[in-house]
XYZ file of C-alpha atoms in Angstrom:
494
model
C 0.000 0.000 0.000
C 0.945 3.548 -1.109
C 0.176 6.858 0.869
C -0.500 5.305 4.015
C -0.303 8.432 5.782
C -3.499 9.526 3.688
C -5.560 6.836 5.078
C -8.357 7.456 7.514
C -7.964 6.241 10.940
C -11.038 3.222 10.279
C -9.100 2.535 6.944
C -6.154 2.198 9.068
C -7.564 -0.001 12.039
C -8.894 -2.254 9.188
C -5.688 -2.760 7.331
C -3.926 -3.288 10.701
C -6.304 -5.759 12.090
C -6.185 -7.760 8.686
C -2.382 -7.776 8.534
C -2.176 -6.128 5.169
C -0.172 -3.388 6.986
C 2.106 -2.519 10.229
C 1.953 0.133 12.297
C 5.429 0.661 12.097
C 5.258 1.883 7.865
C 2.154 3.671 8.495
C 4.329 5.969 11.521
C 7.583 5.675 8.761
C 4.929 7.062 6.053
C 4.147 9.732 8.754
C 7.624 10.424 9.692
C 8.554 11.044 6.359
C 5.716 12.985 5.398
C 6.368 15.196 8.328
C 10.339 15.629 7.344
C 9.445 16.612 4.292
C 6.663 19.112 5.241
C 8.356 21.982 7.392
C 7.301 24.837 5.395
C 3.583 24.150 7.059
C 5.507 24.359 10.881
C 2.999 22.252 12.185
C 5.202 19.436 14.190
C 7.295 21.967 16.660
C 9.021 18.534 18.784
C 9.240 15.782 16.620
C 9.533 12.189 18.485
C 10.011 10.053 16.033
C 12.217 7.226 18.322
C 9.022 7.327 20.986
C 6.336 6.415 18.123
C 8.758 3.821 16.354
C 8.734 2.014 19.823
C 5.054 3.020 20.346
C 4.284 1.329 16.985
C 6.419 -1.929 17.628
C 4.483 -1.986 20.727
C 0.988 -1.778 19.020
C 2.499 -4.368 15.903
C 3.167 -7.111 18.676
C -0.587 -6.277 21.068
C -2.288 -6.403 17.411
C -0.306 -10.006 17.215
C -0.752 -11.209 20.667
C -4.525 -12.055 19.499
C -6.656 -9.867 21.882
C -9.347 -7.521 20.428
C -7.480 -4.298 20.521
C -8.561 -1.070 20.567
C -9.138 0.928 17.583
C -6.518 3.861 17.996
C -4.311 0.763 18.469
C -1.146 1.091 16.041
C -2.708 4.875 14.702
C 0.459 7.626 14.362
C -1.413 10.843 16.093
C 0.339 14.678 16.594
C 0.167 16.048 20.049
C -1.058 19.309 20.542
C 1.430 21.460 22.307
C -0.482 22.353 25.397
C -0.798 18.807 26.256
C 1.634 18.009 28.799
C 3.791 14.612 27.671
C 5.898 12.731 29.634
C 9.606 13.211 29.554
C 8.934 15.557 26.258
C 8.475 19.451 25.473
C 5.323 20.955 26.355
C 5.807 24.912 26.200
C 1.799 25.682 24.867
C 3.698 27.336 22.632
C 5.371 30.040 24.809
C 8.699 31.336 25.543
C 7.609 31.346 29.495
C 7.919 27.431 29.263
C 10.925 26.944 27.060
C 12.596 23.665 28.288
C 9.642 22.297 30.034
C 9.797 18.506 30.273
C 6.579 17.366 32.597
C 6.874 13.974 34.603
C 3.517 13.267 33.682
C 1.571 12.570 30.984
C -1.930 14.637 30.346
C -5.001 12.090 30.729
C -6.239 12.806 27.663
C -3.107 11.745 25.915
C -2.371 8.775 28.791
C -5.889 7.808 27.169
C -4.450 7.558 23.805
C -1.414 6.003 24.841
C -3.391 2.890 26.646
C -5.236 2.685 23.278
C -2.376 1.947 21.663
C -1.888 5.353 19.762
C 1.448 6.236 18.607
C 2.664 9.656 18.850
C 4.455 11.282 16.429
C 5.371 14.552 18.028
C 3.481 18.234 19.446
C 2.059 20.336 17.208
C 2.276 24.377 16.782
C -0.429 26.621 18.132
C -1.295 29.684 19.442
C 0.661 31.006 22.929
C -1.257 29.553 25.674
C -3.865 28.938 23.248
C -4.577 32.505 23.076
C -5.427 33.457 18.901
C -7.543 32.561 16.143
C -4.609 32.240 13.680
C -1.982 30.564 14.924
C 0.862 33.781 14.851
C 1.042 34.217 18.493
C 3.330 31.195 18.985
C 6.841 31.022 20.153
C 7.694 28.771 17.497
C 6.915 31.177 14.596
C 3.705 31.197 12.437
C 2.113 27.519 11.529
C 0.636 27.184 7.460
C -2.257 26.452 6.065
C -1.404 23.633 3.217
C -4.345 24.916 0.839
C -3.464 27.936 -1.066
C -4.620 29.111 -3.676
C -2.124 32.728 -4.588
C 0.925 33.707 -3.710
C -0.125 34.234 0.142
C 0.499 31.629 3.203
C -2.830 31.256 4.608
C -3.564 30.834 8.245
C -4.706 27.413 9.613
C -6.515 28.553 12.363
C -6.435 28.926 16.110
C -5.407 27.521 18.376
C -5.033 24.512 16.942
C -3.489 25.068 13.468
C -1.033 23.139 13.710
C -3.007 20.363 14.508
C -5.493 20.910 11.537
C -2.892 21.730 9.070
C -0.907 18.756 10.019
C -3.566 16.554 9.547
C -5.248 18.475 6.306
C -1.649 17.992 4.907
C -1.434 14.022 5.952
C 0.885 14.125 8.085
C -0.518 11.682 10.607
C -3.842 10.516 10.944
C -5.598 12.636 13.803
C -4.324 15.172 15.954
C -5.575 16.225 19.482
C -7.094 19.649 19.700
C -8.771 21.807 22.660
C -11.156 24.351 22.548
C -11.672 27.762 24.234
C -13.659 29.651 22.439
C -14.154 27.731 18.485
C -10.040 26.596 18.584
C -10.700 22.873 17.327
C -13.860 24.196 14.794
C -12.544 27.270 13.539
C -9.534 25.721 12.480
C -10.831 22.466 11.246
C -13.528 24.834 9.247
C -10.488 26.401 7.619
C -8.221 23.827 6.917
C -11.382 21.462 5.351
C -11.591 18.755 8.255
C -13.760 17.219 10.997
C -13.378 18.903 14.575
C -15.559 18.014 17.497
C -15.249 19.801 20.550
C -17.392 17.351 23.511
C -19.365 18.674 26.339
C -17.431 20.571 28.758
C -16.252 17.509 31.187
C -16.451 14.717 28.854
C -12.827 14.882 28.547
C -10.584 15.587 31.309
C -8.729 18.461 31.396
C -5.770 16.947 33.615
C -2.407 17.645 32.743
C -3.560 20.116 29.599
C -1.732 23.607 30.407
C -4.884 25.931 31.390
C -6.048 28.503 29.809
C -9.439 29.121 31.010
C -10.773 26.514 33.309
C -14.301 26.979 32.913
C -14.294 27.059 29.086
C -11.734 24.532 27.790
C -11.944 21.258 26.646
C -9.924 18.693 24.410
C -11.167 16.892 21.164
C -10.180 14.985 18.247
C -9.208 16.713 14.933
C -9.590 14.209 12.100
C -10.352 13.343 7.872
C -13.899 12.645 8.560
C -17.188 12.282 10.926
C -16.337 8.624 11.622
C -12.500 9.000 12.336
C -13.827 11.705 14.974
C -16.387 9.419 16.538
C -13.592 6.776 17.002
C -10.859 8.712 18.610
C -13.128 10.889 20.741
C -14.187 7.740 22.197
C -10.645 6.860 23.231
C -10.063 10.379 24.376
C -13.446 10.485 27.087
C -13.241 9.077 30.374
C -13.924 9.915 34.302
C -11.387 11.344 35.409
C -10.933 11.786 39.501
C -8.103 13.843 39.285
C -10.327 16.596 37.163
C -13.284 18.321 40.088
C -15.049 19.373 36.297
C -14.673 15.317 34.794
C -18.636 14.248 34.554
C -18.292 10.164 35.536
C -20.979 9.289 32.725
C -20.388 5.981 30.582
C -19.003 6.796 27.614
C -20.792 5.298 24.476
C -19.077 3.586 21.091
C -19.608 6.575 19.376
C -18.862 4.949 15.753
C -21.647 2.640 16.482
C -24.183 5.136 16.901
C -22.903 6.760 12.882
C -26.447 5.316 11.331
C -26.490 8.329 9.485
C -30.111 7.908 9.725
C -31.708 11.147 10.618
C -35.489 10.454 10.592
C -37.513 13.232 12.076
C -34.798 15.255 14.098
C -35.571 18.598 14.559
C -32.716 21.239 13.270
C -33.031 24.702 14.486
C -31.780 27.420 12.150
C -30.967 30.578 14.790
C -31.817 33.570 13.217
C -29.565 35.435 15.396
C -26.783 34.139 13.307
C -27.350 35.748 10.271
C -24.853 38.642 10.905
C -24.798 41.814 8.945
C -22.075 41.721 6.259
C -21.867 37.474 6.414
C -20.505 36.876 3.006
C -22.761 35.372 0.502
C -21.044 32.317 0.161
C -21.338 31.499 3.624
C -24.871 32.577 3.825
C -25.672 30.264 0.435
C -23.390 27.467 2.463
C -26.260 27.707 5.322
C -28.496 27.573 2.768
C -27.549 24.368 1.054
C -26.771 22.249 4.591
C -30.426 23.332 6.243
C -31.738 21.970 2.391
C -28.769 18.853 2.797
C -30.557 18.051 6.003
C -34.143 18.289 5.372
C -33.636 16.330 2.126
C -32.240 13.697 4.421
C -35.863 13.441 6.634
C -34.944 16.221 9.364
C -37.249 18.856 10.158
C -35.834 22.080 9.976
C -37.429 25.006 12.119
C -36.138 28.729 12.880
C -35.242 29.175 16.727
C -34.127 32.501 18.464
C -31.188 32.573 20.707
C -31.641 35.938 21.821
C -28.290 36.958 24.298
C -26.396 35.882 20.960
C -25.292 39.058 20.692
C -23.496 39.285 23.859
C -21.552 36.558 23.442
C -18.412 37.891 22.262
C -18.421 40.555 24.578
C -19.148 37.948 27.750
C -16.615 35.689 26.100
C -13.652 38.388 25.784
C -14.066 38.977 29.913
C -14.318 35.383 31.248
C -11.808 33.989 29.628
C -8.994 36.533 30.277
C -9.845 36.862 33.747
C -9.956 33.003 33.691
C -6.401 33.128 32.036
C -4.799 35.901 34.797
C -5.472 33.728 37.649
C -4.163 30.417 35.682
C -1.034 31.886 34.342
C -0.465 34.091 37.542
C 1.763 30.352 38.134
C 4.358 31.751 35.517
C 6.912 33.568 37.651
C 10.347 31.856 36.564
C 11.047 30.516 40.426
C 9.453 26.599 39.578
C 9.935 25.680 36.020
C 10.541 27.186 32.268
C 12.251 30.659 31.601
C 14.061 32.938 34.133
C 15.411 36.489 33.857
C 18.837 37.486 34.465
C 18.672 39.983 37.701
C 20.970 43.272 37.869
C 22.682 43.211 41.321
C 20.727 44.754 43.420
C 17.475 43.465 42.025
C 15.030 41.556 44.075
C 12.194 38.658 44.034
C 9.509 41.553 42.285
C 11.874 42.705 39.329
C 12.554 38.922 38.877
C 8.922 38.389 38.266
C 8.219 41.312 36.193
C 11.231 40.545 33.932
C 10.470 36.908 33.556
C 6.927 37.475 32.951
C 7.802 40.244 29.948
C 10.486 38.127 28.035
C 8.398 34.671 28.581
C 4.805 35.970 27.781
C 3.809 37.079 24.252
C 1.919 40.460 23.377
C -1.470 38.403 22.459
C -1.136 37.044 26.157
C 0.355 40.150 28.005
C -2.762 41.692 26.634
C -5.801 39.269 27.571
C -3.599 38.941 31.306
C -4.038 42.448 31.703
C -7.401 42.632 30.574
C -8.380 39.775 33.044
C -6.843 41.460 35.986
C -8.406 44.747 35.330
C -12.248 42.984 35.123
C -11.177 41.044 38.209
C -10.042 44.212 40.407
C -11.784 45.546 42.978
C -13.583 48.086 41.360
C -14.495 46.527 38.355
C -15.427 43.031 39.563
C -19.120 43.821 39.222
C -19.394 46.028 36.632
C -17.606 43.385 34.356
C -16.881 39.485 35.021
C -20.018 39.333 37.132
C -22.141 40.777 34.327
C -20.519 38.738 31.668
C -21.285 35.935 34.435
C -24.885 36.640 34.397
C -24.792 36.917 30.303
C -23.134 33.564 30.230
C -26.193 32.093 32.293
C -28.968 33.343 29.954
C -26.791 32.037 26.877
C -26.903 28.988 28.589
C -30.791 29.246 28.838
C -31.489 30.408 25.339
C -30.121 26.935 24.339
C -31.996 25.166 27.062
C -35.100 26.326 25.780
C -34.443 25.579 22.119
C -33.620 21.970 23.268
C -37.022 22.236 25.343
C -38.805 22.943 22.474
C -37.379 19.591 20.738
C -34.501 20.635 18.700
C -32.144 17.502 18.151
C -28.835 20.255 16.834
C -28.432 23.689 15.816
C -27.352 24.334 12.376
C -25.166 27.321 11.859
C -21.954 28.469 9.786
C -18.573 27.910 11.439
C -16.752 30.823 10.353
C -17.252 34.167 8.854
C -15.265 33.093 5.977
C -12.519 31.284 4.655
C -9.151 30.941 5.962
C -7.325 34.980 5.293
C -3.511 35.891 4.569
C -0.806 35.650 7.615
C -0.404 38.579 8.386
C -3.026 40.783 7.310
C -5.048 41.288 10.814
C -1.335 42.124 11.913
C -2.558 46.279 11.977
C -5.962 45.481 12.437
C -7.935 46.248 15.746
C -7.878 43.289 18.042
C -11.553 43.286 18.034
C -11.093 42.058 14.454
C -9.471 39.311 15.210
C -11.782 38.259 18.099
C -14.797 38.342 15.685
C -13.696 34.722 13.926
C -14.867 33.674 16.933
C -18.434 34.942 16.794
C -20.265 31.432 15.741
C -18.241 29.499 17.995
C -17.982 30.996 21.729
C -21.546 30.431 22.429
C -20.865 26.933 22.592
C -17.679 27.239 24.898
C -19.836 29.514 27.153
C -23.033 27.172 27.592
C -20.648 24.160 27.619
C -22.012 22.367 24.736
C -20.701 19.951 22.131
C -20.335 21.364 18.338
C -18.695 19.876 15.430
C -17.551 21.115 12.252
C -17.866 19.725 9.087
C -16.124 20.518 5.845
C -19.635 21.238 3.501
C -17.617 23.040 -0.088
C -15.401 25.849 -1.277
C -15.621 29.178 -1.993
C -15.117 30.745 -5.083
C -11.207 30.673 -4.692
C -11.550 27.033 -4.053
C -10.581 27.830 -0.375
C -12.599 25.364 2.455
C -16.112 26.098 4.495
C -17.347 24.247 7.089
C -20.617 24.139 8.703
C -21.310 24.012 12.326
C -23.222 21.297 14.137
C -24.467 21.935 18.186
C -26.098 19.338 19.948
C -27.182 18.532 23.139
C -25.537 18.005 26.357
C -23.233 14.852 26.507
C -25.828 13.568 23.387
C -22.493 13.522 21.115
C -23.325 10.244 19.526
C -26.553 12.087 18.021
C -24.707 15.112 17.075
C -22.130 13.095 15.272
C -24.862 11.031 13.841
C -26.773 14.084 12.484
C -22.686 15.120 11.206
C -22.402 12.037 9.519
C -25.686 12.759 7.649
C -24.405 16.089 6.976
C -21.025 15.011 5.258
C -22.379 12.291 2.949
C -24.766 14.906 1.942
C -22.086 17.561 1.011
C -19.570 14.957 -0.145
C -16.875 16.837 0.726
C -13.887 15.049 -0.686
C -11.270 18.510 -1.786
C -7.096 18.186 -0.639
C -4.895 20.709 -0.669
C -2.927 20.511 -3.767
C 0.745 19.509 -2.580
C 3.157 22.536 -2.787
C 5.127 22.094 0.108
């Protein structure tokens, strides 16, 4: 077999469990596709001696005659704020250079038990702070489609985990999600991100950003690829307060695609003034995808839409200044050099201003302002209460009988590196608009790749379902994606 890298991960379980490959040449195939890709800067520490023995490991359990899993033998990329035993995890800051954790994340420990083999960590944004992946220490990761003489951005956070696996480079790719950082990025780069109710997956050993809000997920080819690793990824987790101990189901089994009388609400508060056309028609032809398939499509209103954003852009950095307050060069990662004379403050203050980036130096001091005394009320606790009826605007829609929410995933398709550089951070914020409302009422959503625009550049279309009901949601994805039939690649040109 050619190309194994470009297999999906059930091609891949199939082939391994018949013998008709190893799992040592599909991690080779990855290796080398991963050597030979580092104009995309998606793999940032490479470990290609831990996956070889990771893959001889899975070879001889996938011998020894026991059913084994199905991530058994599967070469997966690590995202970078996943701690990893005994290798680099700096969430992609210079506050954390030389970082070696002795421990392993659970999420990843999951993965590991399942037999996975990792190839490496994968570029993102600092601390997973961005929406385009050019806040990280280890320069700017690349979209692989492209379509002028631009470098297009993957994403954010996690664009080096979907342009590593948009490219083939390994098979999956861990992901975690903030605010829309597995979906926006998997929407740009023309793959399948899930991001799972907020405690299906423990957040154990992944470097915080904001506690309330964060949560890992697979990054994959397809719906059913997703279904099977997100299933490896989910467990109880005691060490996590936030881990929900509820049974997790064989996702895959529940792909039926089979979508009979569910209801699909259409949110008119989504339609945004100035949504390009193409996204709008994009809407257009998944609500007509879905009813062709036997859903019922009605329009819902989700009212405290709007503040969103706004409620969003408090929590979260106020979340962020009390995790990262940990940073202060005495335990682990970067130090400053002190001037004689200089004491345990300027220490601090210096190590904090070389390590942190300007994306993160910014949302640290906005979250310390909304948190201070005088503000407290005025801002967090407001975008507190906002959160709550966000939360209750999708708690009615589900009352009313709505099986997902259909909405776009992005305002539009993945933009130049480097041209929001000048632009108002506010800009920026705003690729987050369809997303945060899911982060913020702790809700699964997926993102499937549904066509191109007129440049030939990738859409996706957003999928939000109920709580811990992800086998539905992926269900009504699956539906989705054989409906669009989504098949595009990025033309090699790396």
């Amino acid at each position: 077999m050619s190309d194994l890298n470009k297999l999906t991960i059930a091609e891949a379980r199939d082939a391994l469990k018949k013998g008709d490959v190893t799992s040592v040449e599909l991690t080779e195939a990855c290796i080398g596709a991963i050597d030979a890709a580092g104009a995309l800067n998606a793999f940032v520490h490479k470990t290609p001696d831990i996956a070889l023995e990771r893959a001889k490991a899975a070879d001889a359990r996938l011998k020894g005659g026991e059913e084994a899993p199905a991530m058994c033998g599967i070469p997966i990329g690590i995202k970078d704020l996943f701690c990893t035993q005994g290798v680099e995890s700096q969430a992609a800051s210079g506050i954390l250079e030389g970082f070696k954790p002795e421990y392993e994340s659970t999420v990843s420990q999951n993965l590991i038990d399942a037999g996975a083999v990792m190839l490496g960590k994968l570029n993102m944004d600092e601390f997973a702070m961005g929406s385009s992946n050019e806040t990280s220490v280890y320069g700017n990761a690349v979209n692989p489609w492209k379509v002028d003489d631009r470098q297009l951005t993957p994403g954010g956070s996690s664009g080096g985990s979907a342009s590593a696996v948009a490219a083939d480079l390994c098979l999956a790719a861990t992901g975690t999600d903030t605010g829309g950082s597995i979906r926006q990025p998997a929407a740009l780069t023309g793959i399948t991100g899930i991001k799972p109710t907020y405690g299906r997956c423990s957040r154990w050993g992944i470097i915080a950003f904001a506690s309330s809000l964060d949560q890992a997920g697979p990054m994959t080819k397809d719906v059913r690829d997703a279904a099977i690793m997100l299933e490896a990824m989910c467990s109880h987790d005691p060490k996590d307060s936030t881990s929900a101990d509820i049974p997790v189901p064989n996702f895959e089994a529940m792909l039926t695609g089979d979508i009979k009388g569910k209801v699909i609400g259409i949110p008119k508060e989504y339609r945004m003034d100035g949504m390009p056309e193409e996204v709008e028609k994009l809407w257009a032809d998944g609500t007509a995808m879905l009813k062709d398939a036997g859903a019922r499509i009605i329009d819902i209103s989700l009212p405290h839409t709007k503040y969103a954003l706004p409620a969003y852009y408090v929590i979260a950095p106020a979340e962020a200044s009390s995790n990262l307050a940990r940073y202060d060069g005495v335990r682990y990662g970067h130090r400053a050099s002190l001037a004689k004379g200089e004491g345990i403050v300027d220490m601090y203050e210096k190590t904090r201003a070389e390590g942190f980036g300007h994306e993160v130096q910014r949302r640290v001091m906005v979250g310390t302002y909304v948190l201070s005394a005088g503000f407290y009320d005025a801002y967090y606790n407001r975008a507190r209460r906002v959160r709550a009826l966000i939360k209750r605007d999708f708690d009615e829609a589900f009352d009313q009988g709505v099986d997902a929410i259909l909405t776009p995933a992005t305002p539009g398709p993945a933009f130049g590196l480097g041209e929001m550089s000048e632009a108002d951070p506010v800009e920026m914020y705003l690729q987050d608009v369809f997303t945060v409302t899911v982060n913020l009422a702790g809700l699964p959503g997926i993102s499937v790749p549904a066509g191109l625009d007129k440049q030939g550049l990738p859409l996706g279309l957003q999928l939000i379902g109920r709580p811990w009901e992800e086998g539905d949601l992926l269900n009504v994805a699956y539906a989705l994606e054989g409906a669009a039939g989504f098949v595009s690649k990025p033309e090699k040109w790396w």
